[in-house]
Amino acid sequence: MEGATIAGRVVDLSSHGMAMESTSPLRVGGRYRLCLAAGGEKRVPVVATVRWCRLTATRRLASGEVAPLYRAGLALHRGGGRAAHCASEAGWSPEQSPAGEATPG
């Protein structure tokens, strides 16, 4: 699994899957290594496969450019239960989203 890092925000998380928002699209069927930061203290590595990815919105940046916002659904393979447990311990809610970084494989 090699490639560029894609930053995102987790909007839903369970032991089997998650939904993530990013300004970069994730490849459907692609396998990614994710590193979730719950509460900014713990970093939890997980492996996931993208099930779907959709353009959901655009936003205007301070520079005047329009940036896309994608939402993707991922099935978790390794570390999913641990990620959900750590997020729960940290009092995670979608409003206090764990940050995520995805590296495509």
PDB file of C-alpha atoms in Angstrom:
ATOM      1  CA  MET A   1       0.000   0.000   0.000  1.00  0.00           C
ATOM      2  CA  GLU A   2       1.823   3.065  -1.232  1.00  0.00           C
ATOM      3  CA  GLY A   3       0.770   6.495  -2.306  1.00  0.00           C
ATOM      4  CA  ALA A   4      -0.056  10.015  -1.265  1.00  0.00           C
ATOM      5  CA  THR A   5      -1.748  10.844   2.014  1.00  0.00           C
ATOM      6  CA  ILE A   6      -5.328  12.090   1.807  1.00  0.00           C
ATOM      7  CA  ALA A   7      -6.655  14.077   4.777  1.00  0.00           C
ATOM      8  CA  GLY A   8     -10.285  13.728   5.763  1.00  0.00           C
ATOM      9  CA  ARG A   9     -12.881  13.874   8.499  1.00  0.00           C
ATOM     10  CA  VAL A  10     -14.807  10.903   9.876  1.00  0.00           C
ATOM     11  CA  VAL A  11     -18.573  11.548   9.905  1.00  0.00           C
ATOM     12  CA  ASP A  12     -19.743   8.098  11.071  1.00  0.00           C
ATOM     13  CA  LEU A  13     -17.869   5.179  12.619  1.00  0.00           C
ATOM     14  CA  SER A  14     -18.702   1.639  13.743  1.00  0.00           C
ATOM     15  CA  SER A  15     -16.646  -1.507  14.277  1.00  0.00           C
ATOM     16  CA  HIS A  16     -17.358  -2.600  10.672  1.00  0.00           C
ATOM     17  CA  GLY A  17     -17.338   0.599   8.664  1.00  0.00           C
ATOM     18  CA  MET A  18     -17.112   4.348   8.478  1.00  0.00           C
ATOM     19  CA  ALA A  19     -18.104   7.343   6.402  1.00  0.00           C
ATOM     20  CA  MET A  20     -15.414   9.907   5.652  1.00  0.00           C
ATOM     21  CA  GLU A  21     -15.353  13.361   4.038  1.00  0.00           C
ATOM     22  CA  SER A  22     -12.393  14.583   2.019  1.00  0.00           C
ATOM     23  CA  THR A  23     -11.528  17.136  -0.640  1.00  0.00           C
ATOM     24  CA  SER A  24      -9.986  14.275  -2.639  1.00  0.00           C
ATOM     25  CA  PRO A  25     -11.998  11.372  -4.065  1.00  0.00           C
ATOM     26  CA  LEU A  26     -11.252   7.842  -2.857  1.00  0.00           C
ATOM     27  CA  ARG A  27     -11.157   5.084  -5.471  1.00  0.00           C
ATOM     28  CA  VAL A  28     -14.111   2.681  -5.173  1.00  0.00           C
ATOM     29  CA  GLY A  29     -12.717  -0.797  -4.510  1.00  0.00           C
ATOM     30  CA  GLY A  30      -9.418   0.724  -3.375  1.00  0.00           C
ATOM     31  CA  ARG A  31      -7.803  -0.514  -0.188  1.00  0.00           C
ATOM     32  CA  TYR A  32      -6.470   2.183   2.147  1.00  0.00           C
ATOM     33  CA  ARG A  33      -4.432   2.351   5.328  1.00  0.00           C
ATOM     34  CA  LEU A  34      -6.103   4.848   7.631  1.00  0.00           C
ATOM     35  CA  CYS A  35      -4.757   6.535  10.711  1.00  0.00           C
ATOM     36  CA  LEU A  36      -7.532   7.939  12.901  1.00  0.00           C
ATOM     37  CA  ALA A  37      -6.828  10.489  15.601  1.00  0.00           C
ATOM     38  CA  ALA A  38      -9.576  10.327  18.233  1.00  0.00           C
ATOM     39  CA  GLY A  39      -9.526  13.332  20.511  1.00  0.00           C
ATOM     40  CA  GLY A  40      -6.114  14.328  19.141  1.00  0.00           C
ATOM     41  CA  GLU A  41      -4.333  12.005  21.573  1.00  0.00           C
ATOM     42  CA  LYS A  42      -4.625   8.437  20.282  1.00  0.00           C
ATOM     43  CA  ARG A  43      -3.787   7.489  16.722  1.00  0.00           C
ATOM     44  CA  VAL A  44      -5.461   4.253  15.635  1.00  0.00           C
ATOM     45  CA  PRO A  45      -4.327   2.470  12.445  1.00  0.00           C
ATOM     46  CA  VAL A  46      -7.007   0.673  10.402  1.00  0.00           C
ATOM     47  CA  VAL A  47      -7.243  -0.914   6.951  1.00  0.00           C
ATOM     48  CA  ALA A  48     -10.366  -0.316   4.861  1.00  0.00           C
ATOM     49  CA  THR A  49     -11.842  -0.835   1.385  1.00  0.00           C
ATOM     50  CA  VAL A  50     -13.875   1.930  -0.254  1.00  0.00           C
ATOM     51  CA  ARG A  51     -17.438   0.765  -1.051  1.00  0.00           C
ATOM     52  CA  TRP A  52     -18.709   4.066  -2.487  1.00  0.00           C
ATOM     53  CA  CYS A  53     -17.560   7.654  -3.005  1.00  0.00           C
ATOM     54  CA  ARG A  54     -19.705  10.616  -4.067  1.00  0.00           C
ATOM     55  CA  LEU A  55     -19.227  14.316  -4.651  1.00  0.00           C
ATOM     56  CA  THR A  56     -21.557  15.827  -2.032  1.00  0.00           C
ATOM     57  CA  ALA A  57     -20.803  19.555  -2.085  1.00  0.00           C
ATOM     58  CA  THR A  58     -18.438  22.307  -3.104  1.00  0.00           C
ATOM     59  CA  ARG A  59     -17.139  25.235  -1.094  1.00  0.00           C
ATOM     60  CA  ARG A  60     -15.424  28.475  -1.965  1.00  0.00           C
ATOM     61  CA  LEU A  61     -11.958  28.882  -0.465  1.00  0.00           C
ATOM     62  CA  ALA A  62     -10.497  32.204   0.715  1.00  0.00           C
ATOM     63  CA  SER A  63      -8.527  32.284  -2.558  1.00  0.00           C
ATOM     64  CA  GLY A  64     -11.802  32.269  -4.493  1.00  0.00           C
ATOM     65  CA  GLU A  65     -11.255  28.734  -5.807  1.00  0.00           C
ATOM     66  CA  VAL A  66     -14.082  26.234  -5.557  1.00  0.00           C
ATOM     67  CA  ALA A  67     -13.075  23.021  -3.759  1.00  0.00           C
ATOM     68  CA  PRO A  68     -15.011  19.729  -3.989  1.00  0.00           C
ATOM     69  CA  LEU A  69     -16.153  17.786  -0.926  1.00  0.00           C
ATOM     70  CA  TYR A  70     -16.474  14.021  -1.294  1.00  0.00           C
ATOM     71  CA  ARG A  71     -18.093  11.558   1.103  1.00  0.00           C
ATOM     72  CA  ALA A  72     -17.011   7.912   1.030  1.00  0.00           C
ATOM     73  CA  GLY A  73     -18.202   4.730   2.735  1.00  0.00           C
ATOM     74  CA  LEU A  74     -15.482   2.310   3.786  1.00  0.00           C
ATOM     75  CA  ALA A  75     -15.579  -1.271   5.090  1.00  0.00           C
ATOM     76  CA  LEU A  76     -13.031  -1.726   7.902  1.00  0.00           C
ATOM     77  CA  HIS A  77     -10.791  -4.812   7.898  1.00  0.00           C
ATOM     78  CA  ARG A  78      -8.206  -4.418  10.645  1.00  0.00           C
ATOM     79  CA  GLY A  79      -8.477  -2.225  13.686  1.00  0.00           C
ATOM     80  CA  GLY A  80     -12.105  -1.235  13.144  1.00  0.00           C
ATOM     81  CA  GLY A  81     -13.302  -2.443  16.530  1.00  0.00           C
ATOM     82  CA  ARG A  82     -10.365  -0.734  18.227  1.00  0.00           C
ATOM     83  CA  ALA A  83     -11.025   2.512  16.325  1.00  0.00           C
ATOM     84  CA  ALA A  84     -14.694   2.523  17.351  1.00  0.00           C
ATOM     85  CA  HIS A  85     -13.759   1.729  20.972  1.00  0.00           C
ATOM     86  CA  CYS A  86     -11.135   4.511  21.142  1.00  0.00           C
ATOM     87  CA  ALA A  87     -13.527   7.004  19.555  1.00  0.00           C
ATOM     88  CA  SER A  88     -16.219   6.036  22.065  1.00  0.00           C
ATOM     89  CA  GLU A  89     -13.790   6.386  24.993  1.00  0.00           C
ATOM     90  CA  ALA A  90     -12.826   9.855  23.738  1.00  0.00           C
ATOM     91  CA  GLY A  91     -16.517  10.834  23.670  1.00  0.00           C
ATOM     92  CA  TRP A  92     -16.559  11.025  19.857  1.00  0.00           C
ATOM     93  CA  SER A  93     -19.566  12.377  18.058  1.00  0.00           C
ATOM     94  CA  PRO A  94     -19.871  13.483  14.409  1.00  0.00           C
ATOM     95  CA  GLU A  95     -19.584  17.090  15.619  1.00  0.00           C
ATOM     96  CA  GLN A  96     -16.205  16.229  17.234  1.00  0.00           C
ATOM     97  CA  SER A  97     -14.945  14.130  14.370  1.00  0.00           C
ATOM     98  CA  PRO A  98     -11.715  12.145  14.559  1.00  0.00           C
ATOM     99  CA  ALA A  99      -9.335  13.314  11.898  1.00  0.00           C
ATOM    100  CA  GLY A 100      -8.323  10.717   9.377  1.00  0.00           C
ATOM    101  CA  GLU A 101      -5.524  10.238   6.930  1.00  0.00           C
ATOM    102  CA  ALA A 102      -5.790   7.697   4.139  1.00  0.00           C
ATOM    103  CA  THR A 103      -2.933   6.207   2.172  1.00  0.00           C
ATOM    104  CA  PRO A 104      -4.032   4.312  -0.967  1.00  0.00           C
ATOM    105  CA  GLY A 105      -2.677   0.907  -1.753  1.00  0.00           C
TER     106      GLY A 105
END
